[in-house]
Short mmCIF file of C-alpha atoms and ligand atoms in Angstrom, two decimals:
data_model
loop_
_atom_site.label_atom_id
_atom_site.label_comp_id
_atom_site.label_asym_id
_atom_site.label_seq_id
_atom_site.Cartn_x
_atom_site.Cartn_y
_atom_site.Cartn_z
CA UNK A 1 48.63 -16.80 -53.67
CA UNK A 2 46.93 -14.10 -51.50
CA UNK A 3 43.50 -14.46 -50.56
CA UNK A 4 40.88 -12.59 -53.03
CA UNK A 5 38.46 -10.16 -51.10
CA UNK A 6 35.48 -9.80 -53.99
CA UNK A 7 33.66 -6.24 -54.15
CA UNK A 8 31.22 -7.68 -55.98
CA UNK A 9 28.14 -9.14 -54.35
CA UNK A 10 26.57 -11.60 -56.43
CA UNK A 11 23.10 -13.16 -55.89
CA UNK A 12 23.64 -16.18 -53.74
CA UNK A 13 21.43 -18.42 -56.33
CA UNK A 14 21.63 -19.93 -59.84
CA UNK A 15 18.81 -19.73 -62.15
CA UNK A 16 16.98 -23.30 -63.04
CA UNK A 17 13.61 -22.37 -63.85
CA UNK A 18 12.45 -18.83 -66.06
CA UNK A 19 9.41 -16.71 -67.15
CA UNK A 20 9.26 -13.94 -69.59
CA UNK A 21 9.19 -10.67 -68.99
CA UNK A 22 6.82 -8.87 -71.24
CA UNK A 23 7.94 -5.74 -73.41
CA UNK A 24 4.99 -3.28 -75.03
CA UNK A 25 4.88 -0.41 -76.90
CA UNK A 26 4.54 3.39 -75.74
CA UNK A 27 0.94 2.91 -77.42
CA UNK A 28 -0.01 -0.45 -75.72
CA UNK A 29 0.70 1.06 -72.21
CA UNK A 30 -0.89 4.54 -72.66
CA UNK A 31 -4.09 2.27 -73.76
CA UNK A 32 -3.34 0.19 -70.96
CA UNK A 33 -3.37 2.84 -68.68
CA UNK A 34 -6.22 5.06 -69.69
CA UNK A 35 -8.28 1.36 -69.60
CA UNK A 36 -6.92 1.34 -65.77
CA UNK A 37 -8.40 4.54 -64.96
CA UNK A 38 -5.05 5.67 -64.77
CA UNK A 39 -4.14 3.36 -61.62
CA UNK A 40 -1.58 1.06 -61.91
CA UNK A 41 -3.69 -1.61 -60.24
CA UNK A 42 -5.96 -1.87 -62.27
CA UNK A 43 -3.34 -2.95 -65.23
CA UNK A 44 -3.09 -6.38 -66.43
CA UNK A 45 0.40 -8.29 -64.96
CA UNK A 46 1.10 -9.03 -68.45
CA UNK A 47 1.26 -4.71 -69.34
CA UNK A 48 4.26 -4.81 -67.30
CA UNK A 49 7.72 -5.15 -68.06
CA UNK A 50 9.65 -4.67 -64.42
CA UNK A 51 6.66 -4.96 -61.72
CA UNK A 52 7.34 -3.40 -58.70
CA UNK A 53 4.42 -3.23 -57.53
CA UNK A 54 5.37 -5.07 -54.15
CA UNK A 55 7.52 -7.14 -52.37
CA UNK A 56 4.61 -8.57 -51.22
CA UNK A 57 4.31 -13.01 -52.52
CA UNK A 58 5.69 -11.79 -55.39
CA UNK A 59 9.42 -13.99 -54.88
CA UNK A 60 11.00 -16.77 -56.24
CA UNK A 61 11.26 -20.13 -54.07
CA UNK A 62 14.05 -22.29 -53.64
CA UNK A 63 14.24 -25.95 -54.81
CA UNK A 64 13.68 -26.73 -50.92
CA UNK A 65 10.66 -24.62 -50.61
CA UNK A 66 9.29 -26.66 -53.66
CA UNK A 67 10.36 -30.05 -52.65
CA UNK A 68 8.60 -29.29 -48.95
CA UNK A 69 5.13 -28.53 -51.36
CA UNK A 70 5.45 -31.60 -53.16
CA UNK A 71 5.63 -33.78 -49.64
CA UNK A 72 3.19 -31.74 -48.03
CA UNK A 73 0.42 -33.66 -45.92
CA UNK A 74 -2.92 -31.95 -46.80
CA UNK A 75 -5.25 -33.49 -43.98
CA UNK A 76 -7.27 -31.22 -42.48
CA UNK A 77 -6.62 -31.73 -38.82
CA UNK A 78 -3.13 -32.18 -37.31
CA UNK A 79 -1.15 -31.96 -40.98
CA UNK A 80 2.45 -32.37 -39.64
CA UNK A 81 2.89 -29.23 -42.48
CA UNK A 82 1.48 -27.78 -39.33
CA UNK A 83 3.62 -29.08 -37.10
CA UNK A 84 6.79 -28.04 -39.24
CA UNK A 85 5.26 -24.49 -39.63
CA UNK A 86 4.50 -24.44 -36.00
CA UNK A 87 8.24 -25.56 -34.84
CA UNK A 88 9.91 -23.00 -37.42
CA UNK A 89 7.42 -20.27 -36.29
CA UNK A 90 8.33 -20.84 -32.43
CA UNK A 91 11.81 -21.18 -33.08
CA UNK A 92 12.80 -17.87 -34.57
CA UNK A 93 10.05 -15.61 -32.63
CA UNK A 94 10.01 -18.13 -28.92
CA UNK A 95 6.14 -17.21 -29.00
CA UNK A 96 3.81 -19.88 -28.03
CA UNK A 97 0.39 -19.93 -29.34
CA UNK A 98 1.19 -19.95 -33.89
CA UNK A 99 -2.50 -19.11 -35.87
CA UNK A 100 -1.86 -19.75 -39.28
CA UNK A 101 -3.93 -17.43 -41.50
CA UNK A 102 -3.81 -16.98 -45.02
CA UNK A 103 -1.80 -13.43 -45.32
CA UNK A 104 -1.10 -10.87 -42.44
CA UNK A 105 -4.43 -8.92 -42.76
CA UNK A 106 -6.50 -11.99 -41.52
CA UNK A 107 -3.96 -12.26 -38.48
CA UNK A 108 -4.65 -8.09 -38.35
CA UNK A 109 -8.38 -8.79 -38.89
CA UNK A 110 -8.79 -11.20 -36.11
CA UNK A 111 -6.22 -9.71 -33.60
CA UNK A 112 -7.91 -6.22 -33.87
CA UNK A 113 -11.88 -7.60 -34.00
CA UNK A 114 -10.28 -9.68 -30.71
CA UNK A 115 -8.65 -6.59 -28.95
CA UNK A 116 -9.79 -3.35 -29.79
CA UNK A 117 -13.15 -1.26 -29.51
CA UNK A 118 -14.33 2.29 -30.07
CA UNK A 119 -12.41 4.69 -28.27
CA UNK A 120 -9.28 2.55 -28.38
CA UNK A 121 -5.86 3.71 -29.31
CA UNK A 122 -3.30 1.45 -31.18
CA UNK A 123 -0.04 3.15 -30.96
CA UNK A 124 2.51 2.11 -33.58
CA UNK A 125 6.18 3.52 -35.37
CA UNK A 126 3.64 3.87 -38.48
CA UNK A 127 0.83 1.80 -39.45
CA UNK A 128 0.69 -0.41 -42.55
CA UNK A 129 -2.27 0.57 -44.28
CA UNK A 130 -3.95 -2.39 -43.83
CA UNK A 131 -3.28 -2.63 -40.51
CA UNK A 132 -4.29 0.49 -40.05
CA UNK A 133 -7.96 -0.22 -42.09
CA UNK A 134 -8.29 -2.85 -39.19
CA UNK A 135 -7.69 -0.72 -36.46
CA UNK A 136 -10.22 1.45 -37.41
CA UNK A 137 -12.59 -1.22 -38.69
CA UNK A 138 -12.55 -2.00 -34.68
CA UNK A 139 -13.16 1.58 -34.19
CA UNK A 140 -9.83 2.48 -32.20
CA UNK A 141 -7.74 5.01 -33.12
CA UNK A 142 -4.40 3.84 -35.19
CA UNK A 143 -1.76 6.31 -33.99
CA UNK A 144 1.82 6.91 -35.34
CA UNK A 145 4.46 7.58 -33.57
CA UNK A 146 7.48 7.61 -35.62
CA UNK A 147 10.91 9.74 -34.64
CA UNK A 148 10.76 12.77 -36.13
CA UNK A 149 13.61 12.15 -38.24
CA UNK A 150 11.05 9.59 -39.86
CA UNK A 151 9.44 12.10 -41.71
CA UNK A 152 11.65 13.79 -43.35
CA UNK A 153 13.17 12.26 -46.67
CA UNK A 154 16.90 13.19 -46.90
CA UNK A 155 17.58 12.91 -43.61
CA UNK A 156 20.17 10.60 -42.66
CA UNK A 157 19.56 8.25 -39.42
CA UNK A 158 20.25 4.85 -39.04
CA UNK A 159 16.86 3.52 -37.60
CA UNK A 160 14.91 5.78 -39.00
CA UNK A 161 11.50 3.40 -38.24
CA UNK A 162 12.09 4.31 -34.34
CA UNK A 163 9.24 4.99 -32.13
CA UNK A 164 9.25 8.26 -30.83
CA UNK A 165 9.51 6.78 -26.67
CA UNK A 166 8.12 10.43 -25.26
CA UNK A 167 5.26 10.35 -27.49
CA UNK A 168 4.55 7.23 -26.24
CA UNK A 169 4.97 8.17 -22.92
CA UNK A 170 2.45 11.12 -23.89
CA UNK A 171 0.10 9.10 -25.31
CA UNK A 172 -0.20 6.46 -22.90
CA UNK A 173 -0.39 9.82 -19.78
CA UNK A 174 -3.15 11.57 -22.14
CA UNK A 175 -5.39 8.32 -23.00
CA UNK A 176 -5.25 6.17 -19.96
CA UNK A 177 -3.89 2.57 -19.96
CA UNK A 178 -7.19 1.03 -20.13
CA UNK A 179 -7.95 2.24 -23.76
CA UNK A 180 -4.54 0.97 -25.47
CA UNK A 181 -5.03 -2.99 -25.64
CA UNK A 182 -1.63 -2.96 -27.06
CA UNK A 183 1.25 -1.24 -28.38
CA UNK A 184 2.94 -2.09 -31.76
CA UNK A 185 5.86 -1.89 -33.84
CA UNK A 186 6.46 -2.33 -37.71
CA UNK A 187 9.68 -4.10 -38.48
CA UNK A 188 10.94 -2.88 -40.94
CA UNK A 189 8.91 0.37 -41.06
CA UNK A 190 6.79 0.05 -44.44
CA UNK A 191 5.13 3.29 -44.77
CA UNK A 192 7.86 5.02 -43.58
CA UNK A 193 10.67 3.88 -46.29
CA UNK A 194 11.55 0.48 -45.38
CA UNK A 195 13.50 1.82 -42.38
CA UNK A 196 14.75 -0.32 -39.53
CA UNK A 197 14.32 -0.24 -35.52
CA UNK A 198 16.71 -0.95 -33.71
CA UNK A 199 17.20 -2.97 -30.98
CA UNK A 200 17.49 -0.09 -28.53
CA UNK A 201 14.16 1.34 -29.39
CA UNK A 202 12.42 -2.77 -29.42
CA UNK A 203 13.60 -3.01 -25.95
CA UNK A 204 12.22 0.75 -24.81
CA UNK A 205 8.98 0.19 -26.22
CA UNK A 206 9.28 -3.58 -24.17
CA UNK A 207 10.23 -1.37 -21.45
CA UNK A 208 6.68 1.28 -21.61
CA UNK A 209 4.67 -1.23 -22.18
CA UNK A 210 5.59 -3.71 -19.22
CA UNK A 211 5.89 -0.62 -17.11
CA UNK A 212 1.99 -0.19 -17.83
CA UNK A 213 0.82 -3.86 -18.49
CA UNK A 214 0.29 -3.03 -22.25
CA UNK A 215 0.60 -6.12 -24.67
CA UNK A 216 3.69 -5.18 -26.99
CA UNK A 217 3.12 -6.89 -30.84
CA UNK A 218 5.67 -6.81 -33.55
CA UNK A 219 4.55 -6.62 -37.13
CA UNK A 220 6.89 -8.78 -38.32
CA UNK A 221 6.89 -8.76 -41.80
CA UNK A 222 10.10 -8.21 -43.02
CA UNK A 223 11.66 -8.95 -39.36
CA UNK A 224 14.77 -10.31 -41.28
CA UNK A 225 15.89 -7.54 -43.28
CA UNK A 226 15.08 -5.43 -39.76
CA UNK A 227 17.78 -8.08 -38.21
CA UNK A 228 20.34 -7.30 -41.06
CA UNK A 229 20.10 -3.93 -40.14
CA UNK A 230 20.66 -4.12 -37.04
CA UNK A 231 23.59 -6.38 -37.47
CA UNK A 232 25.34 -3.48 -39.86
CA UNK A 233 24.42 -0.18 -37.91
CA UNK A 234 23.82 -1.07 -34.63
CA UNK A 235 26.28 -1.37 -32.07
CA UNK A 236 27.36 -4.84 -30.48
CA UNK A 237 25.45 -7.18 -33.07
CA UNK A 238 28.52 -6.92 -35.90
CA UNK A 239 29.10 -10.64 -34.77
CA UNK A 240 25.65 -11.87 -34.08
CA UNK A 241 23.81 -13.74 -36.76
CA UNK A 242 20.42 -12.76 -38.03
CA UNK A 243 18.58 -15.94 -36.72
CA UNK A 244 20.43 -14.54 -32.82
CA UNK A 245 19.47 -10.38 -33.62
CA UNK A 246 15.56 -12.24 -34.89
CA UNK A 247 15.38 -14.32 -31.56
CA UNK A 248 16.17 -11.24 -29.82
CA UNK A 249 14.18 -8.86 -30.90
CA UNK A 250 11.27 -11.26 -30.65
CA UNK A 251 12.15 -11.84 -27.18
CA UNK A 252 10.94 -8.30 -26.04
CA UNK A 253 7.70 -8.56 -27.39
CA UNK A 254 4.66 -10.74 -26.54
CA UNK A 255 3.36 -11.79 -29.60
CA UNK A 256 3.84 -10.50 -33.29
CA UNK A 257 1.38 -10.62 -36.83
CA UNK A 258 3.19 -11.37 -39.89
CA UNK A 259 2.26 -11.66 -43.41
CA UNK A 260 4.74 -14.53 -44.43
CA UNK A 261 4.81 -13.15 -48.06
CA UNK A 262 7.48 -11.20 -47.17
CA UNK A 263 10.18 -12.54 -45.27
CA UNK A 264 8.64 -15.97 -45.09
CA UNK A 265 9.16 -16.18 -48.79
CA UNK A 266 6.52 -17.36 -49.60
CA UNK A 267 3.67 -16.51 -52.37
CA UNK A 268 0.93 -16.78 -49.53
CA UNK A 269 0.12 -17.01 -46.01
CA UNK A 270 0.85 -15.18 -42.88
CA UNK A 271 0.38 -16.13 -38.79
CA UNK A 272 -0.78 -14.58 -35.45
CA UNK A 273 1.76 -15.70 -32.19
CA UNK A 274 1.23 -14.71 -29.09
CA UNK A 275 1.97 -16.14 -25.58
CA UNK A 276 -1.39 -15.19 -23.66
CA UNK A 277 -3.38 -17.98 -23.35
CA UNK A 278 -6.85 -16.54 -22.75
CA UNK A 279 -6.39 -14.05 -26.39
CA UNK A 280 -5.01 -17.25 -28.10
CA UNK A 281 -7.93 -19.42 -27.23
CA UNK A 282 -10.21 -16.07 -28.41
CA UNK A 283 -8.38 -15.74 -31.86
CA UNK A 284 -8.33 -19.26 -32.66
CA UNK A 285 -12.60 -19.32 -32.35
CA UNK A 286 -12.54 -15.99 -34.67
CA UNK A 287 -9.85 -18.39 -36.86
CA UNK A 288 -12.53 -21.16 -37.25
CA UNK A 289 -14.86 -18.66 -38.00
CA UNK A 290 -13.32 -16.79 -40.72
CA UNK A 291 -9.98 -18.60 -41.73
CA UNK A 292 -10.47 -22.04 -41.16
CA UNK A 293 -9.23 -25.00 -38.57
CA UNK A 294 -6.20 -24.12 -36.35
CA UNK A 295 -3.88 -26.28 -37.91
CA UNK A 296 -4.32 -24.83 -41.62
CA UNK A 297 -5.82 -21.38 -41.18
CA UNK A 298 -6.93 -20.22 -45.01
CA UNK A 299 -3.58 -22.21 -46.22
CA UNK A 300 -2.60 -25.33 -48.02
CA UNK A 301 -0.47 -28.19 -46.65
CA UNK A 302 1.96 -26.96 -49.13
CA UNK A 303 1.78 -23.58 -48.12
CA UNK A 304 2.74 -24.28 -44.57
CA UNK A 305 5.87 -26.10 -46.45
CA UNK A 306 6.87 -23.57 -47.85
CA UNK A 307 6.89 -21.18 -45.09
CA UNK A 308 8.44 -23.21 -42.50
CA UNK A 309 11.59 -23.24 -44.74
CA UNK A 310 11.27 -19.83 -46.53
CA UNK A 311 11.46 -18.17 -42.71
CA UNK A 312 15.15 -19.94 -42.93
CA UNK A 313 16.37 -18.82 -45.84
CA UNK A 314 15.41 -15.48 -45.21
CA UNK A 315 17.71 -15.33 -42.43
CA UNK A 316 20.41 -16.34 -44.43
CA UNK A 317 23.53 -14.47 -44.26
CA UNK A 318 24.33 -14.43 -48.13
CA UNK A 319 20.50 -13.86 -49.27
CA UNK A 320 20.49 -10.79 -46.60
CA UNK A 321 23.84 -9.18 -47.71
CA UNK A 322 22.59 -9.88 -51.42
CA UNK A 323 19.39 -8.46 -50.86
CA UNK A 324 19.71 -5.01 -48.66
CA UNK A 325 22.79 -4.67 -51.40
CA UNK A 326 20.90 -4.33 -54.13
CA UNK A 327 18.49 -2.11 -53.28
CA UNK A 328 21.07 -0.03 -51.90
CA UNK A 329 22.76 -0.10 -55.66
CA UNK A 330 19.66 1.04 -57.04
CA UNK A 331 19.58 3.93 -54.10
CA UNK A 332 23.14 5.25 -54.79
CA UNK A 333 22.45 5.00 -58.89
CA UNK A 334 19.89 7.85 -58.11
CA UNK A 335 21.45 9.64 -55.27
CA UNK A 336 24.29 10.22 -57.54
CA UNK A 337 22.24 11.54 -60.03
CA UNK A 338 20.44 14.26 -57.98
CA UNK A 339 16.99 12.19 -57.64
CA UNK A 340 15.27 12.62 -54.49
CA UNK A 341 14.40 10.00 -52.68
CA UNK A 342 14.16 8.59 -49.04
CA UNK A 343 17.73 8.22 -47.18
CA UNK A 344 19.07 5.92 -46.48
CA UNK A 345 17.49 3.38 -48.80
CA UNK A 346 15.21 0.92 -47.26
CA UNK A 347 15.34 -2.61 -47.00
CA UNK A 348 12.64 -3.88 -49.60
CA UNK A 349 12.01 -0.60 -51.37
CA UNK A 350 13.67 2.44 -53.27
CA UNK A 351 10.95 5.12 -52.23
CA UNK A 352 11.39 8.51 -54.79
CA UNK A 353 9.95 11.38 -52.85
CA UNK A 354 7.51 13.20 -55.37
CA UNK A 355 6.82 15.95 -53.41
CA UNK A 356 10.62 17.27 -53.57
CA UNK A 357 10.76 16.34 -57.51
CA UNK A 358 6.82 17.20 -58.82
CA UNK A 359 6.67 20.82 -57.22
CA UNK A 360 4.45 22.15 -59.42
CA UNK A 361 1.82 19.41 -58.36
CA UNK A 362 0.09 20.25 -55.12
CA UNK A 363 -0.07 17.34 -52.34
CA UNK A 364 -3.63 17.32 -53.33
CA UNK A 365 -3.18 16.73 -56.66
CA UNK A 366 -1.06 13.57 -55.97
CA UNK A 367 2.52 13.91 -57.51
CA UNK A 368 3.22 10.42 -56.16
CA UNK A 369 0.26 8.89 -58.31
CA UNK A 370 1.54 11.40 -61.01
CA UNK A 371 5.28 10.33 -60.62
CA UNK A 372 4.41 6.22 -60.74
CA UNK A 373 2.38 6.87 -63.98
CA UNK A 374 4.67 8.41 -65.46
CA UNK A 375 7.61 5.16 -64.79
CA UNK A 376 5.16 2.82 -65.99
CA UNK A 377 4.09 5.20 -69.67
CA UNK A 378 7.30 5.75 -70.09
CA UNK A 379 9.24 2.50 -69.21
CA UNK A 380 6.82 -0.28 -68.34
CA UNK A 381 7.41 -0.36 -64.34
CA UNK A 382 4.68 -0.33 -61.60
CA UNK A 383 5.44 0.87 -58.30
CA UNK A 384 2.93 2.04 -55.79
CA UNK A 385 2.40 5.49 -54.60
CA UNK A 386 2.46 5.89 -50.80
CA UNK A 387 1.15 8.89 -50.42
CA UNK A 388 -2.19 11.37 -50.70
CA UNK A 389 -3.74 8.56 -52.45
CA UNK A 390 -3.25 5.57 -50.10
CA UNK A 391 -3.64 8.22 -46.97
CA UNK A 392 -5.24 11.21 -47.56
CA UNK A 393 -8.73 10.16 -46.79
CA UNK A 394 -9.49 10.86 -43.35
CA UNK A 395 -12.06 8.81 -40.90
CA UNK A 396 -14.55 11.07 -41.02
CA UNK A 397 -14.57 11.75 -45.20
CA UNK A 398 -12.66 14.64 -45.41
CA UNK A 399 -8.86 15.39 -48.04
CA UNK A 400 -5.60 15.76 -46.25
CA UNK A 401 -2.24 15.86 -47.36
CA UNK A 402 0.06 12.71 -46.52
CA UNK A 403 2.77 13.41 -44.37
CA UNK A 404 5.38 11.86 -47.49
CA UNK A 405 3.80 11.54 -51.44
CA UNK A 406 6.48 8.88 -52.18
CA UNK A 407 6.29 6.24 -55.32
CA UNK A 408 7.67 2.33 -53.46
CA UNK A 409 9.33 0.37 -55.98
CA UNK A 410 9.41 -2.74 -54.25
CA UNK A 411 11.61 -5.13 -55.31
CA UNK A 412 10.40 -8.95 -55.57
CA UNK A 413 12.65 -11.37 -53.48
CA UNK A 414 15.27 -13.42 -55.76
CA UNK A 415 13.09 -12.10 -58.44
CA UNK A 416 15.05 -9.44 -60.98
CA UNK A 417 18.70 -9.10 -61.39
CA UNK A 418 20.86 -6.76 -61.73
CA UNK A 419 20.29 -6.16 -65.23
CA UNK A 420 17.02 -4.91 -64.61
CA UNK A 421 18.12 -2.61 -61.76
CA UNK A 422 20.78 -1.31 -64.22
CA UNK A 423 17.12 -0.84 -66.59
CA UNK A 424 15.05 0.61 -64.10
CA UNK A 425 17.87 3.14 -62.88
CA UNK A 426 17.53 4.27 -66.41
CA UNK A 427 14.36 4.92 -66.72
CA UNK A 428 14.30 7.08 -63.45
CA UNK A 429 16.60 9.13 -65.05
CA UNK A 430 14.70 9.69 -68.11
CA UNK A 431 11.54 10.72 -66.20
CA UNK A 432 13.54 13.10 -64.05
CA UNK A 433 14.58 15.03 -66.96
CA UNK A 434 10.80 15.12 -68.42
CA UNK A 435 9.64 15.73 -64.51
CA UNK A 436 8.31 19.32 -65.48
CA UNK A 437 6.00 17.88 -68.11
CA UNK A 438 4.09 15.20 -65.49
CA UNK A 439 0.72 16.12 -64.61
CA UNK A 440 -1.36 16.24 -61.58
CA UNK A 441 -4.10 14.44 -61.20
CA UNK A 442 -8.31 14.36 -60.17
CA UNK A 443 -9.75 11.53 -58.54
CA UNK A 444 -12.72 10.83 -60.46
CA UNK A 445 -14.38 7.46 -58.18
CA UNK A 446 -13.33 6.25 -54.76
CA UNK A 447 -13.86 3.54 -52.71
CA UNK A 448 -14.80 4.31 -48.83
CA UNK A 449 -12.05 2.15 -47.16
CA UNK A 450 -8.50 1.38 -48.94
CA UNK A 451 -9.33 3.48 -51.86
CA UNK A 452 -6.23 2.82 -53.43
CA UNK A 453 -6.69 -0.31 -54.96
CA UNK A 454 -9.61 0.79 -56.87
CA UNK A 455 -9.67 4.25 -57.32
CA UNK A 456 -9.93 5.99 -60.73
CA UNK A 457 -7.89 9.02 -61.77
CA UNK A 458 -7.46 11.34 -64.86
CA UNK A 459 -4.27 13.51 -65.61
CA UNK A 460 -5.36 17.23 -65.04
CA UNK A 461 -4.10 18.54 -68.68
CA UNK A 462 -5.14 22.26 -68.80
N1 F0G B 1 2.00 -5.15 -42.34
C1 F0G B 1 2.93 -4.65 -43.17
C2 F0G B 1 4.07 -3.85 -42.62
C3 F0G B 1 2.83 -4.89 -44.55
O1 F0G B 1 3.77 -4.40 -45.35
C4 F0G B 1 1.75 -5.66 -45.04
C5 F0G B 1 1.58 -5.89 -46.46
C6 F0G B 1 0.80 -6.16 -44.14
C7 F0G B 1 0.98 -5.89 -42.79
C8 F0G B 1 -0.37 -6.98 -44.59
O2 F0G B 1 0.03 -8.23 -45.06
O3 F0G B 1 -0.60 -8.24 -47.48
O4 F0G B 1 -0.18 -10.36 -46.26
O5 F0G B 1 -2.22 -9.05 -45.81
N2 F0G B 1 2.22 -5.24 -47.32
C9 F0G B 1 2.17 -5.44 -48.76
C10 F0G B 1 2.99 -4.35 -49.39
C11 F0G B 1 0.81 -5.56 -49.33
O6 F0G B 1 2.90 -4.21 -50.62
O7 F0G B 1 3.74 -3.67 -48.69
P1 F0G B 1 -0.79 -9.00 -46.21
#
């Protein structure tokens, strides 16, 4: 018998333990809705039938990542959950100092309060939003400095997360070494679609920043599904594994922040590595201040369990292949269907591009926000807008346009299957053909800082 090449790429896992999804009416979620102040953040979990909220702790664990919580040591001091964090932590990113803190904000929180002051610039491919709240919390200046090809939607580019080398160039020319106390990169590129950097660009960033004694950080949240990436488009890592492309790309860098409910798999936690001694010992008295003893950092025993193994399996050949696959499906399901949305698909997210499909809604008026209400009213899924909303709000109080108004539907790790892809692709459709009828939208309260997660709306119906 010949050998049998499947097309089909299954999830690498069998299901042992369930939850219910929970169905509604058209009524209930309208209610639910206008209750929310028309922000899907505000909605109860239990309103929503496919969440997609984010990627973001949101995953099923394995039976090992379990079994690790139920033998966790809880002491407070020297846990050897520590120790196994610690080891796993060093050996995939070969950094030396590991700060456990309780997501990636508190490593952003304490690395920024550590490194940066007014008049500082942070350049970066494009800040996280949180990340960049912290930057400016410091009172630097978060800077992006994606390619160009970043920016725009249907473009087609392999790594589209690259960092524009010149601008950095530029940038470090026009504002002097001494003001950029360091230079980082987001792997994959959140904000701008998921998309990857490759190795080339890691290792010309290395490159500036060494030239100029600049500390070079990876945000490393989803530094695994950057590595798969890499391994598919980028030449002469076909026959590397992930764990070798991971090692590597840490390699270049001197110390990373990572929220490890993303591709640490885990429902909470997150670390700051660097090698520098002297901004080690620094961070670790801000830890004790505002996270907690070295060895837990804001975390359980457990927590660090389930971490130290999660990092593993998300380097995992199968899970990877599985994973970037089926948001991929979900990406050619609406590509083939004329829906505009960010090319090529991401690694965590599908991200529909509002702006192209709402014309009739002005950037101000937020056809992103407009776009995700409408999934969730008409089908019961939450994404997020990344757009006017989460980024329009400039420093010094004034409205701009986001470069992108895109809606993330961020897909949960080993969470939905491909049932509920095959659901949510058809319910995309359906609001594309009603797109003409979605309203803009007013803001009517804001919050200063990260308005997003608490701002209230109201559809514009003249
Ligand atoms: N950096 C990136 C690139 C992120 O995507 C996130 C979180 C953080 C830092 C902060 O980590 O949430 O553990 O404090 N992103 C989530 C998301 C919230 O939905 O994309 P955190």
């Amino acid at each position: 018998m010949r050998d049998f090449q499947p097309k089909t790429i299954i999830e690498p896992f069998r299901i042992r333990s369930v939850e219910p999804v929970h169905f509604t009416t058209r009524a209930q979620r309208e209610a639910a809705l206008q209750a929310a102040g028309y922000n899907p953040f505000l909605l109860r979990a239990d309103d929503v039938l496919i969440d997609l909220l984010t990627d973001s702790g949101t995953g099923a664990m394995s039976s090992r990542q379990w079994a690790g919580m139920i033998a966790s040591d809880e002491s407070y001091a020297g846990a050897s959950s520590f120790y196994r964090f610690e080891a796993a932590v060093r050996d995939i990113t070969g950094f030396k100092h590991v700060i456990p803190t309780h997501q990636g904000r508190a490593a952003e929180n304490i690395l920024f309060t550590t490194i940066a002051k007014p008049g500082d610039v942070i350049p970066n491919n494009t800040h996280f939003d949180t990340t960049r709240a912290h930057v400016e919390h410091s009172g630097a200046e978060a800077r992006d400095l994606v390619i160009a090809e970043g920016r725009q939607p249907r473009l087609i580019h392999p790594f589209k997360g690259n960092m524009n080398i010149e601008a950095l160039e530029e940038t470090i020319r026009t504002v002097g070494r001494e003001r950029i106390p360091a230079i980082m990169l987001t792997v994959t590129n959140n904000s701008g679609g998921g998309q990857p950097v490759s190795m080339a660009n890691v290792r010309a960033v290395s490159a500036v920043a060494r030239q100029h004694g600049i500390p070079f950080l990876i945000d490393a949240c989803r530094f695994a599904e950057n590595s798969w990436f890499i391994k598919m488009r980028e030449e002469g890592y076909a026959d590397k594994t992930p764990m070798e492309i991971a090692k590597e790309l840490f390699s270049y860098a001197d110390g990373c922040t990572m929220s490890a409910k993303k591709d640490g798999m885990a429902n909470i936690g997150g670390f700051l590595a660097v090698n520098d001694d002297d901004l080690a010992a620094q961070c670790r008295n801000l830890e004790i201040l505002t996270e907690g003893f070295p060895t837990y950092g804001g975390m359980a025993g457990y927590d660090l369990e389930a971490i130290a193994q999660g990092l593993y399996e998300a380097l995992d050949e199968n899970y990877l292949r599985y994973r970037i696959r089926s948001i991929a499906y979900l990406g050619d399901r609406l590509i083939e269907a004329g829906v505009p949305i960010v090319q090529p698909t991401g690694g965590h997210a599908v991200y529909l591009d509002a702006r192209a499909m709402l014309p009739h809604i002005a950037p101000t008026q937020y056809p992103a926000w407009s776009l995700n209400n409408a999934l969730y009213l008409i089908g019961g899924v939450r994404g997020v807008e990344i757009g006017t909303v989460m980024f329009g709000m400039q420093p010094d109080g004034t409205e701009q346009p986001a470069s992108m108004d895109l809606v993330r539907l961020a897909f949960p790790r080993r969470t939905y299957t491909q049932s509920h892809v095959d659901y949510l692709a058809e319910v995309i459709l359906e609001v594309f053909a009603q797109r003409a009828e979605l309203p803009p939208y007013k803001i009517v309260y804001q919050a200063p800082v990260l308005r997003h997660f608490t701002i209230r709306l109201a559809p514009i119906t003249s």
